[in-house]
XYZ file of C-alpha atoms in Angstrom:
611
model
C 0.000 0.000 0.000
C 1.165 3.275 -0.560
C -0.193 6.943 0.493
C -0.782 9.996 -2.206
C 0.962 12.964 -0.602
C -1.749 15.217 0.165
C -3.047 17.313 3.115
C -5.282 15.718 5.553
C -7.558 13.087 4.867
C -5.149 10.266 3.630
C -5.791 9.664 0.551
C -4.257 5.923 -0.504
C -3.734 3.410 -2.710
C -3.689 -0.447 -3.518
C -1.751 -2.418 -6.051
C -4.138 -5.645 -6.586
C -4.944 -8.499 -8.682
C -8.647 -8.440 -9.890
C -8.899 -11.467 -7.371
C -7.652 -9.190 -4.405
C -9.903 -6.838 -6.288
C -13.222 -8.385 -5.939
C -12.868 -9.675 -2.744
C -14.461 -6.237 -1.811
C -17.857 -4.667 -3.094
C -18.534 -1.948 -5.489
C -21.435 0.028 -6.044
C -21.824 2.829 -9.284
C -23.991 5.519 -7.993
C -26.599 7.157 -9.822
C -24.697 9.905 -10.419
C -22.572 7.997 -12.912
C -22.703 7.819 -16.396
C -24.340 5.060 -17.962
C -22.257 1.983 -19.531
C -21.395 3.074 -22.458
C -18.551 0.606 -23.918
C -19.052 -0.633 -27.443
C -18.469 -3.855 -29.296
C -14.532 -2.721 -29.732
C -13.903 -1.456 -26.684
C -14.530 -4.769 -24.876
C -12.990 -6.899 -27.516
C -10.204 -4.727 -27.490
C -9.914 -5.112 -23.690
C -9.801 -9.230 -24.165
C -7.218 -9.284 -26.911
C -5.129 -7.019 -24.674
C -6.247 -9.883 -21.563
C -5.341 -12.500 -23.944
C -2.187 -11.182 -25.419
C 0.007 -9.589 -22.085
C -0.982 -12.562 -20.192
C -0.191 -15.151 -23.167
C -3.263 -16.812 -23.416
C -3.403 -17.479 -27.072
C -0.047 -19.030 -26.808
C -0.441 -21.834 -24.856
C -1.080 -23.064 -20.909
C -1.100 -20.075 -19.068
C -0.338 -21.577 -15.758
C 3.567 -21.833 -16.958
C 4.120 -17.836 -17.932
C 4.206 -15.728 -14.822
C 3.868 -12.366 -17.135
C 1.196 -9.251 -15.457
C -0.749 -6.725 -17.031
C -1.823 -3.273 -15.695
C -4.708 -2.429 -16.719
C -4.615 0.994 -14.853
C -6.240 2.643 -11.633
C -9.434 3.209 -10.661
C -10.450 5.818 -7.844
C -13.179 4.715 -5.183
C -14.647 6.140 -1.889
C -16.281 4.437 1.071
C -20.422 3.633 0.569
C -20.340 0.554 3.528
C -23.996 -0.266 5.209
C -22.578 -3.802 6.559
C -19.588 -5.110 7.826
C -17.971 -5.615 4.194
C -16.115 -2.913 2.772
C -18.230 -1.460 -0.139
C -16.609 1.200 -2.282
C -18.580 3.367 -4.938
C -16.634 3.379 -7.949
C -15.857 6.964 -8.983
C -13.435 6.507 -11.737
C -13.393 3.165 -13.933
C -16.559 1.767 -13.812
C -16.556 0.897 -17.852
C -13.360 -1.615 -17.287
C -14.752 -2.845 -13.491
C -18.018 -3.907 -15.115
C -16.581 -5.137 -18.156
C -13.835 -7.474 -16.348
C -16.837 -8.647 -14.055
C -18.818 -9.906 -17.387
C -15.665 -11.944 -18.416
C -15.314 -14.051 -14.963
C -19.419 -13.967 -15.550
C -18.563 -15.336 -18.838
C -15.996 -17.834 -17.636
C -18.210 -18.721 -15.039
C -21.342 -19.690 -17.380
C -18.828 -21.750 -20.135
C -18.034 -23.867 -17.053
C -21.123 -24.540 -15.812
C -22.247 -25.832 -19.563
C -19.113 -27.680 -19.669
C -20.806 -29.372 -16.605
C -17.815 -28.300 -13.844
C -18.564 -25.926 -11.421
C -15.634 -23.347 -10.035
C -15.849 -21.983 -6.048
C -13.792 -19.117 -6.825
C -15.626 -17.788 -9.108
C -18.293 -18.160 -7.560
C -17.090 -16.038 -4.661
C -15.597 -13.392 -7.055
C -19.120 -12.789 -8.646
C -20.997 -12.485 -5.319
C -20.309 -12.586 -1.765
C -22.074 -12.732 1.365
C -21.448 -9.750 4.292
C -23.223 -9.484 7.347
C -25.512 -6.224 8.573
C -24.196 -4.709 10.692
C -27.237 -3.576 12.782
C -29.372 -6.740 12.688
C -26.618 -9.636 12.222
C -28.632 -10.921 9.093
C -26.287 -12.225 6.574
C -26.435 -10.172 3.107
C -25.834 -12.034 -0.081
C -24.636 -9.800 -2.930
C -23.273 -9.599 -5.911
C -19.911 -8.309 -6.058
C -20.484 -5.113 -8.339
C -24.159 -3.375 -8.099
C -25.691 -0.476 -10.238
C -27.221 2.259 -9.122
C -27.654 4.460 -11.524
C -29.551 1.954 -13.879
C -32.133 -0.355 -12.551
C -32.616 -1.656 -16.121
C -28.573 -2.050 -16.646
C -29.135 -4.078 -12.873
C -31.611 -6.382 -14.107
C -29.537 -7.142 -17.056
C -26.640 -7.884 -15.049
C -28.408 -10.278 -12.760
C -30.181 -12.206 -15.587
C -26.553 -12.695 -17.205
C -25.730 -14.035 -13.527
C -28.184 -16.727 -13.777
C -28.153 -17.541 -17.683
C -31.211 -15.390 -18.462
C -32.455 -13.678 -21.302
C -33.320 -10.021 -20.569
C -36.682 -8.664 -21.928
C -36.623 -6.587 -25.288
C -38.226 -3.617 -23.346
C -35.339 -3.621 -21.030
C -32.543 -3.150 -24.264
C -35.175 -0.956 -25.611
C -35.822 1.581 -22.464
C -32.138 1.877 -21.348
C -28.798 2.286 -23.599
C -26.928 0.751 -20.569
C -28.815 -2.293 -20.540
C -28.522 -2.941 -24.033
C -24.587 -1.922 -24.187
C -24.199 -4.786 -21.214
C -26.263 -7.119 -23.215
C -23.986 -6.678 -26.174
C -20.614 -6.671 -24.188
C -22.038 -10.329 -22.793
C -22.417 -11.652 -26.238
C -19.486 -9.931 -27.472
C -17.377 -11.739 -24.598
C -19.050 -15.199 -25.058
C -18.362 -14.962 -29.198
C -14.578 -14.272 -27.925
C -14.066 -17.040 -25.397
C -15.451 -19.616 -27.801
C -13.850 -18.662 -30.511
C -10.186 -18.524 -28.317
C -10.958 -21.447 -25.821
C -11.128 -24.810 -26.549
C -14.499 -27.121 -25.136
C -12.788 -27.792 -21.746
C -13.134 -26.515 -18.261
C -10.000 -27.414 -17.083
C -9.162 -24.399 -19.916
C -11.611 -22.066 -18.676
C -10.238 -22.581 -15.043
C -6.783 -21.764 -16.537
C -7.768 -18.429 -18.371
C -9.403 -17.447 -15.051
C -6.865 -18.160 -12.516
C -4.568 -16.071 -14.855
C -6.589 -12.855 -15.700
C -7.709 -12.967 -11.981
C -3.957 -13.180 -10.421
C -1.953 -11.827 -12.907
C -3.869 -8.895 -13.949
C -3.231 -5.602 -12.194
C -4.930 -2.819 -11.183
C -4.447 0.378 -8.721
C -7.432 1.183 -6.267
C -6.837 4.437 -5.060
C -9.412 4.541 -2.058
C -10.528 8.270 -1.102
C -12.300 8.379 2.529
C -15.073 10.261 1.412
C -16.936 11.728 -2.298
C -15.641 14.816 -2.817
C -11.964 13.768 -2.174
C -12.918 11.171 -4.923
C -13.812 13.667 -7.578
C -11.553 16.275 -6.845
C -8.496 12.780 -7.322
C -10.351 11.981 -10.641
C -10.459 15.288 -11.883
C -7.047 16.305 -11.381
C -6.160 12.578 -12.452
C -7.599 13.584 -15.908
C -6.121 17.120 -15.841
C -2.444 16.102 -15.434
C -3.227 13.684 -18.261
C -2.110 10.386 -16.272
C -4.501 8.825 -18.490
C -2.372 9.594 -22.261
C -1.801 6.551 -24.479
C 1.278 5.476 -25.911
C 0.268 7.031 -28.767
C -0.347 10.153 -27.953
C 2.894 10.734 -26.418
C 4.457 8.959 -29.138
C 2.590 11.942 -31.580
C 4.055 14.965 -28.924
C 7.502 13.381 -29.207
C 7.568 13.322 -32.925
C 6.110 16.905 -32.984
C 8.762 17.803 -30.500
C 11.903 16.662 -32.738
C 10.219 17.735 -35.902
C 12.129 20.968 -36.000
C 14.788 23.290 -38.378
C 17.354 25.169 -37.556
C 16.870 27.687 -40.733
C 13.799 29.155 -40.189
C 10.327 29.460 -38.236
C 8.999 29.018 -41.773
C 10.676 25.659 -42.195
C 9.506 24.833 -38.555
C 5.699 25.687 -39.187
C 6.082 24.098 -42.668
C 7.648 20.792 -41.216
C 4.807 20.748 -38.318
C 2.497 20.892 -40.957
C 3.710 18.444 -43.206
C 3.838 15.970 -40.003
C -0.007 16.942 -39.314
C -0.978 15.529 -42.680
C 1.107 12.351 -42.294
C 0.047 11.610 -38.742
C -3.543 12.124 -39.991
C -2.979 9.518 -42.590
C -1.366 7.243 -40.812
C -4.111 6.994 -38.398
C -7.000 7.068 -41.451
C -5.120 3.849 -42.984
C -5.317 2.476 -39.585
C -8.852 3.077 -38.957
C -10.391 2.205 -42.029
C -9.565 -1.279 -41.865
C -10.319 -1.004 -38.116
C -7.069 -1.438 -36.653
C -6.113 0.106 -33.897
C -2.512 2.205 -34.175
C -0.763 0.395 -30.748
C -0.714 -3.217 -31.670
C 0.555 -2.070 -35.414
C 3.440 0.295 -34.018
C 4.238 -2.422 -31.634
C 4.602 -5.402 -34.533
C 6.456 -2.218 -36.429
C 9.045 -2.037 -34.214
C 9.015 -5.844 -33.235
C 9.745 -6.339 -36.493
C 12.300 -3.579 -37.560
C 14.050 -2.671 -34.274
C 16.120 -4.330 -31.708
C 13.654 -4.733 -28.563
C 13.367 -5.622 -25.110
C 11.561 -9.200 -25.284
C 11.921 -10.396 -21.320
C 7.780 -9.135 -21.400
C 7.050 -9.307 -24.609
C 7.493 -5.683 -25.328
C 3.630 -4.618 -24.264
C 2.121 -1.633 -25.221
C 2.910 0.444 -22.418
C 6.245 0.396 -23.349
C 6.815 1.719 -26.713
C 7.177 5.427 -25.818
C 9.403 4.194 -23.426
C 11.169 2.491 -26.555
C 11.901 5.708 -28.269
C 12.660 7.598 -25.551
C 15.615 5.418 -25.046
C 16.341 4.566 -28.455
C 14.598 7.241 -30.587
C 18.270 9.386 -31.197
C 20.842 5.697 -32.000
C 17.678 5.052 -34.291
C 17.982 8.436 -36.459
C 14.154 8.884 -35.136
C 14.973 11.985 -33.755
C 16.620 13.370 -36.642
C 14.327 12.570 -39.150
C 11.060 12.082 -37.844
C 8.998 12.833 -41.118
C 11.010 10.168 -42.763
C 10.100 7.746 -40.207
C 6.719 8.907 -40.197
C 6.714 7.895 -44.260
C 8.048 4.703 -43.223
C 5.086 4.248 -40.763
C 3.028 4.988 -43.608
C 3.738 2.489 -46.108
C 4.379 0.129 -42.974
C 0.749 0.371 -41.913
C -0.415 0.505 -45.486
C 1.206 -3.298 -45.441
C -0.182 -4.335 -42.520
C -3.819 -3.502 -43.080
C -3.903 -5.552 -46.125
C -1.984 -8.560 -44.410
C -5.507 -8.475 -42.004
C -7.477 -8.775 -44.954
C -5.475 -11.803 -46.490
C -4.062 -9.261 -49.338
C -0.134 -9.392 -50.347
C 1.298 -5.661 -50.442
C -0.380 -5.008 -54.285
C -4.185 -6.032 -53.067
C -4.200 -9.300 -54.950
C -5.632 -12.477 -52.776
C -3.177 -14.468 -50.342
C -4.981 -18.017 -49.909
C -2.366 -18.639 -47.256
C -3.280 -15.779 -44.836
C -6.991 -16.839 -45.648
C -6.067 -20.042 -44.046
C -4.469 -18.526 -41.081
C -7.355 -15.932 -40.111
C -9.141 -19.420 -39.919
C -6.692 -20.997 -37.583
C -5.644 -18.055 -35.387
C -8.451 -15.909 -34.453
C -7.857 -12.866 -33.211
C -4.259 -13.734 -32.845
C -1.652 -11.483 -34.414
C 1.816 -12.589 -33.998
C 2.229 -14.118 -37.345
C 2.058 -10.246 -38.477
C 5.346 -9.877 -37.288
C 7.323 -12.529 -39.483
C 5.160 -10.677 -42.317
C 6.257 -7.256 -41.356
C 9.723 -8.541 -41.931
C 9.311 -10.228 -45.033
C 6.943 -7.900 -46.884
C 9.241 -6.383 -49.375
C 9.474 -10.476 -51.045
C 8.528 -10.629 -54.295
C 4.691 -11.972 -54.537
C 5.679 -15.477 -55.136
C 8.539 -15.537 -52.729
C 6.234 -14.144 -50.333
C 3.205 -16.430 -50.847
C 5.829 -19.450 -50.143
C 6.692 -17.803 -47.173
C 3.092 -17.453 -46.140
C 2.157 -20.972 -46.425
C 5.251 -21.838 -44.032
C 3.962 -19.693 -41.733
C 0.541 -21.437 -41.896
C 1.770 -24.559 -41.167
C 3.999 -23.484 -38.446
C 0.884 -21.608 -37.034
C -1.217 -24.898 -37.140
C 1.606 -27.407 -35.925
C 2.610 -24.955 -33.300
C -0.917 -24.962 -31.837
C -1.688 -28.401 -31.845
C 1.199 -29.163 -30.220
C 0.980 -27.021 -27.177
C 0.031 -29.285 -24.713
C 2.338 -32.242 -25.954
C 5.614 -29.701 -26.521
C 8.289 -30.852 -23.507
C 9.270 -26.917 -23.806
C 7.169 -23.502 -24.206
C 7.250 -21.428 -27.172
C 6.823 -17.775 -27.164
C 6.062 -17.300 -30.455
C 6.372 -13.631 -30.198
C 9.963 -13.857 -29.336
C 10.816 -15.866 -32.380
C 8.651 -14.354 -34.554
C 10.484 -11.016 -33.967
C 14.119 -12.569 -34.370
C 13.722 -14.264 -37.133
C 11.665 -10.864 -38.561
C 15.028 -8.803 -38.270
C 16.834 -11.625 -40.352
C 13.537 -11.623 -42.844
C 14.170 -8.258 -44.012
C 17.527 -9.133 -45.607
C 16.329 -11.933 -47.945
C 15.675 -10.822 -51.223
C 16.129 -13.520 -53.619
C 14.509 -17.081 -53.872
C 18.006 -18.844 -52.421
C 17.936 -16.313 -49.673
C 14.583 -17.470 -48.509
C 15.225 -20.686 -49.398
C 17.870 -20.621 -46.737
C 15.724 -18.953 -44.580
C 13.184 -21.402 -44.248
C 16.051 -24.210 -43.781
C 17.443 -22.089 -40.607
C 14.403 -20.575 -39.081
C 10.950 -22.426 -39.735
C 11.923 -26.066 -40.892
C 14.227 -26.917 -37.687
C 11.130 -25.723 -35.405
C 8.683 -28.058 -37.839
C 11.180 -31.116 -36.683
C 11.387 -30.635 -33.464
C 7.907 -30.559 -33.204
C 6.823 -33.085 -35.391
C 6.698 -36.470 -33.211
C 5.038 -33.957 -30.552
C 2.393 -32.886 -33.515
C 1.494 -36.432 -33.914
C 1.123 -37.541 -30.257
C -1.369 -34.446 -30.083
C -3.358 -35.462 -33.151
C -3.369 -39.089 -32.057
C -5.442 -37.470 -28.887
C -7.060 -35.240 -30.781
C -10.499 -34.856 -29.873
C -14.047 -32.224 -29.894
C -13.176 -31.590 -26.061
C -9.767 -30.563 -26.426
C -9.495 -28.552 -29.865
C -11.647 -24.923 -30.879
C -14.061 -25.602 -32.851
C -13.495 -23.390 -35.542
C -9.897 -24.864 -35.423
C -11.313 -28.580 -35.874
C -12.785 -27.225 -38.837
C -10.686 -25.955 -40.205
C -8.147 -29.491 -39.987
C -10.850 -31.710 -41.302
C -11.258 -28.544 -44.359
C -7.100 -29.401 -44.979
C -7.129 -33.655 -44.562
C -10.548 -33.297 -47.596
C -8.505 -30.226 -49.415
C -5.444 -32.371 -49.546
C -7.086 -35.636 -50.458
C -8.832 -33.780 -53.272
C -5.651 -32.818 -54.354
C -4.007 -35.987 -54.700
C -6.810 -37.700 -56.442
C -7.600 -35.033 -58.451
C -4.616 -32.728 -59.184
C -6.970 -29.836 -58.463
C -6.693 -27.572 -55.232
C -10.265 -27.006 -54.051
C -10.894 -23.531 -52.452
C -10.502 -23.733 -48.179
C -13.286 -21.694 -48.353
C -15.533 -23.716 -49.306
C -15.538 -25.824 -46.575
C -15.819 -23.304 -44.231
C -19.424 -21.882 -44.686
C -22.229 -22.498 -42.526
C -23.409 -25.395 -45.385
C -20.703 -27.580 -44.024
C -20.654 -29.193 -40.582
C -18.543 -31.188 -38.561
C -20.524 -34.607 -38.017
C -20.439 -37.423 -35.615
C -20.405 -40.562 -37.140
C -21.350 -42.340 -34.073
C -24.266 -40.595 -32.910
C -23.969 -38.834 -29.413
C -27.249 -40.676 -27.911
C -24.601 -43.660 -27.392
C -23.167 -41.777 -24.740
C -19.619 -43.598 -25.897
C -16.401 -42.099 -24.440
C -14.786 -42.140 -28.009
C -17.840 -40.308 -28.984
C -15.438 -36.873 -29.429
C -11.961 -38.195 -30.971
C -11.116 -37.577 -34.297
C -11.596 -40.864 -35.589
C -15.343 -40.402 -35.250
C -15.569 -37.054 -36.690
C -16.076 -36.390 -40.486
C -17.542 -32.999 -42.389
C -20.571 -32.840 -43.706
C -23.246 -31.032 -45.891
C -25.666 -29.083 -43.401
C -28.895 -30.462 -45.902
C -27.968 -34.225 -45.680
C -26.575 -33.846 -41.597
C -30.467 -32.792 -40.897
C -32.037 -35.506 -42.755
C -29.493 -38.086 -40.342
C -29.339 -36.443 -37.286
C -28.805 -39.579 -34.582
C -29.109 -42.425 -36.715
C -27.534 -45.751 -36.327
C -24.224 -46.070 -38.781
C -26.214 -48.553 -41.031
C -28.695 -45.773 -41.661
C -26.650 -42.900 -42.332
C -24.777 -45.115 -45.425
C -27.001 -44.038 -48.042
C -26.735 -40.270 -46.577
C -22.600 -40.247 -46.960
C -22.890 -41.675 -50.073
C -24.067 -38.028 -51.289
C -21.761 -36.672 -50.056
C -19.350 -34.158 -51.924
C -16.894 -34.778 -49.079
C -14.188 -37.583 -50.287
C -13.229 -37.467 -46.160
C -16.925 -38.993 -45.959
C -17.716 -40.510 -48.824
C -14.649 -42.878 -48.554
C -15.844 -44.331 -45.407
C -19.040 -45.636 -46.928
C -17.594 -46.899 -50.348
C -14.453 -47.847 -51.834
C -13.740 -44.502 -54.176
C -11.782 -45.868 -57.957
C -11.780 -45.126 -61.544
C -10.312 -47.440 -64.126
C -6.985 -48.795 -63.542
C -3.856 -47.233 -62.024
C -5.566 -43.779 -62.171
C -4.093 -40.978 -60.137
C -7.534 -40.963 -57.478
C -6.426 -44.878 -57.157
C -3.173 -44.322 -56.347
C -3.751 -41.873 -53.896
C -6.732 -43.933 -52.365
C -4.306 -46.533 -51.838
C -1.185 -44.512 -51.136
C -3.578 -42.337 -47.933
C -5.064 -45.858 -46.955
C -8.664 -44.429 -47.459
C -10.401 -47.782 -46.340
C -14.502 -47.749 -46.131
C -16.047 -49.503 -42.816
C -18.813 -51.582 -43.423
C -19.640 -51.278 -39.318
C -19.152 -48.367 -37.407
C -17.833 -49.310 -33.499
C -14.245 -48.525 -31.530
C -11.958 -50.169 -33.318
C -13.005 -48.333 -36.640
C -12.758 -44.918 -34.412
C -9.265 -46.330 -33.648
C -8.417 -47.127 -37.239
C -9.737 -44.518 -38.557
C -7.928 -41.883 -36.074
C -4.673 -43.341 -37.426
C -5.700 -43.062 -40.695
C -6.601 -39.313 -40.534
C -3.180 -38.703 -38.534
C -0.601 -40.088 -41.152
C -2.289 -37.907 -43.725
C -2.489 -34.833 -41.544
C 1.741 -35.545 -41.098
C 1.506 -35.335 -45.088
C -0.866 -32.025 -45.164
C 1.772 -30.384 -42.805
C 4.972 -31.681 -44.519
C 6.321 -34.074 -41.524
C 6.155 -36.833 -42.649
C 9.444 -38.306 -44.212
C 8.279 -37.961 -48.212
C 7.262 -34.762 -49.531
C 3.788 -35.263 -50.743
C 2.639 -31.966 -50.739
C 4.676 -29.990 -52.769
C 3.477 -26.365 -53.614
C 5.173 -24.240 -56.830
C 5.443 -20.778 -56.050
């Protein structure tokens, strides 16, 4: 604890984890605004979550790393004998961060595990103080809202609110959408297990930070939040990173040149941040893959946001930043112009990249891949479309493998080493010996590792979306070698396709999730089966345009020694005539040694693209 130096009353403060956080109570009086946080301010607040405390990399429960996620300023509002605090300053991220352990909390439950702590961080019980009656509450009340209340409480107990609730009060309906907004999030990023979901919580509840800075009565509170804001605690990175180029963009000839050069940096800062915006990036996590990319960095925390004007402060004048700070704000420029169309799967001249298609599939919201691109995006469109389907695979092996690996990968480490080396390759040989030295030793090591994992590979422990997407690249490549044509990964990836469960659920089997019993399925012939034996769902696979399903039904062969033959023989694509264990089994095998084909481990090179 520390004390703000301050005539009497004390005014002090708390560094605390959100645990430590919401072990107390927290009203927002009525006086408050309303909750006004939109779809991107909450999922910017979970990728932020997600990222500092490496959660998208792997288990969380071996990195130690925090995350501030700033102050908030509170006075005394206590009727029991609990300490309740009214939240003056920060109510937008307190409420938010209650909706995620909500969130965690409610995938849990459907996962059918049940989690004490959380429990006890959503709502508490205190004791009055006058009558001895004990007082069960939830941890963060609204008093400015009753609408916004009732919202909260029917998220608490998995609840739809009423229309005329999201219809009366903005608050309500902004909650409302931050609950779906988190719940999209977590099951797009979590995988179907609430061993998981206990992992993500115990790490955004102990290892995120925040500073309570506890006022002993109202007005000290506002007059602490005012001159908070006036002082301008509260700048972003980026706007002191904008007052520091301003500051060095200067001339020793003239005030003309000075005025001229101030304006010329007002147009390019304006661009930069248009090019940003329109493809609704934000600038921070592209100036932070910029420099990961570009510039020697600190990596022992994974260079967060909060310290890149740190960054130039400290290296700004060795970098020539200082000197020239409209040339690096061109640089910026074409940097950003770059990235935006690597997030919409475009190579630097607009045309398509199938490759970073694939890996907006696999990854999410997840953004670390951008660095290697960063490095490498001066390739020539070929050279750089081979470099993009490494990265793919490295992407998908590297996540698969997670669990399995004997040793942690920080991904963002490697990614930004091997970025600095990128940017010197220029001709086919160079990245030729690129790939040798920096992407195909870390495909080895992990390749007996990738096919433990798939050999366990199951609904329970892999995203959905990322399940699709492996079943979309066994049928893609299978296609491929019978065909010679490379169908579209699109394709398979609409809402007509499904993933299907040959063995019906209704058995209640335990191999009922593995691989081995999954297959992909038109949406139109997946109704008309539903939970039908194996015998009667024959006829139904049989229609199929999938050769992943089809094959298991009927043995797929044209003429003699024709290319689909061969490669129905060479992928041992075997039809069951009985569906029970052993053909999960065999069938899990099956799908594994061709998925070590798909992703190049496997000791022949059966795949091989022309760039």
């Amino acid at each position: 604890m520390s004390k703000i130096m301050s005539p009497s009353p004390t005014i002090e403060s708390r560094d605390l984890s959100l645990s430590g956080l919401f072990e107390d109570f927290y009203s927002v009086p009525d006086f408050q605004r309303e909750y006004v946080w939109e779809k991107q301010n909450v999922q910017k607040l979970l990728e932020d979550l997600f990222d500092n405390l490496s959660l998208f990399e792997g288990n969380s429960s071996s990195n130690l790393s925090e995350y501030f996620l700033g102050s908030i300023v509170v006075c005394p509002d206590s009727t029991d004998d609990r300490k309740t605090f009214q939240l003056i300053d920060g109510q937008q991220r307190v409420t938010t961060l209650y909706l995620v352990f909500c969130a965690l909390r409610y995938f849990i439950l459907e996962l059918g595990d049940k989690s004490q702590f959380l429990e006890e961080l959503i709502q508490g019980t205190a004791q009055d103080v006058r009558t001895g009656d004990d007082i069960n509450k939830y941890r963060l009340s609204l008093q400015y809202d009753s609408l916004g209340a009732k919202t909260i409480d029917c998220i608490i107990h998995n609840l739809y609110p009423e229309k005329s609730w999201l219809n009366s009060s903005r608050s309500a309906q902004n909650i409302n959408t931050a609950w779906k907004v988190i719940k999209v999030f977590l099951a797009d990023n979590v995988e179907d297990n609430p061993k998981r979901f206990k992992e993500i919580c115990a790490a955004i509840a102990n290892r995120a930070k925040i500073i309570r800075i506890e006022t002993p009565n109202l007005k000290n509170a506002l007059k602490v939040f005012e001159t908070i804001n006036e002082r301008g605690v509260g700048l972003s990175s980026i706007d002191l990173l904008k007052n520091y180029l301003f500051i060095h963009t200067s001339s020793k000839d003239s005030s003309k040149s000075i005025d001229r050069n101030w304006s010329s940096l007002t147009i390019k800062w304006g661009k930069l941040l248009e090019i940003l915006y329109q493809s609704n990036q934000e600038p921070l996590p592209f100036l932070r893959y910029y420099l990961l990319s570009h510039y020697s960095v600190e990596m022992q925390n994974n260079f967060p946001e909060e310290e890149i004007y740190s960054w130039f402060i400290e290296h700004g004048e060795t970098e020539g930043i200082q000197k020239e700070p409209l040339k690096f704000m061109d640089e910026l420029i074409l940097a950003a112009e770059h990235y935006c169309k690597f997030t919409h799967a475009k190579n630097v001249d607009g045309s398509d990249n199938i490759y970073l298609k694939n890996i907006a599939k696999i990854q999410g919201r997840i953004k670390q891949h951008l660095i290697l691109l960063m490095g490498g995006r001066f390739l020539e469109i070929n050279l750089f479309n081979k470099l993009s389907f490494y990265v793919e695979n490295l992407l998908f092996v590297n996540t698969i493998t997670r669990k399995a690996r004997r040793k942690d990968v920080n991904l963002t480490r490697e990614f930004a080493q091997s970025a600095r080396k990128l940017r010197y390759v220029k001709t086919s040989d160079d990245l030729n010996k690129f790939i040798a030295e920096n992407i195909s030793p870390k495909l080895d090591l992990l390749k007996e590792d990738f096919r433990l994992s798939l050999s366990e590979l199951s609904s329970n422990n892999l995203a959905k979306f990322r399940l699709r997407y492996f079943l979309a690249k066994i049928d893609q490549f299978i296609v491929k070698e019978s065909y010679g044509n490379l169908k579209p990964l699109e394709s398979y990836l609409d809402k007509s396709i499904t993933i299907e469960h040959i063995l019906p659920q209704s058995k209640k089997d335990p191999l009922f999730p593995k691989l081995g019993n999954l297959t992909l399925l038109e949406k139109t012939i997946n109704s008309s089966l539903s939970n039908k034996e194996y015998k009667d769902k024959i006829e139904g696979y049989r229609q199929s345009q999938m050769l992943i399903t089809r094959s298991l039904v009927e043995e797929i062969a044209v003429g003699n020694k024709t290319q689909l033959n061969r490669a129905m023989t060479k992928l041992n694509l075997i039809s069951f005539s009985q569906w029970d264990n052993a053909a999960i089994e065999q069938r899990q095998i099956i799908l594994v040694n061709i998925a070590m084909k798909v992703w190049g481990l496997d000791e022949e090179n059966l795949y091989p693209i022309k760039f």
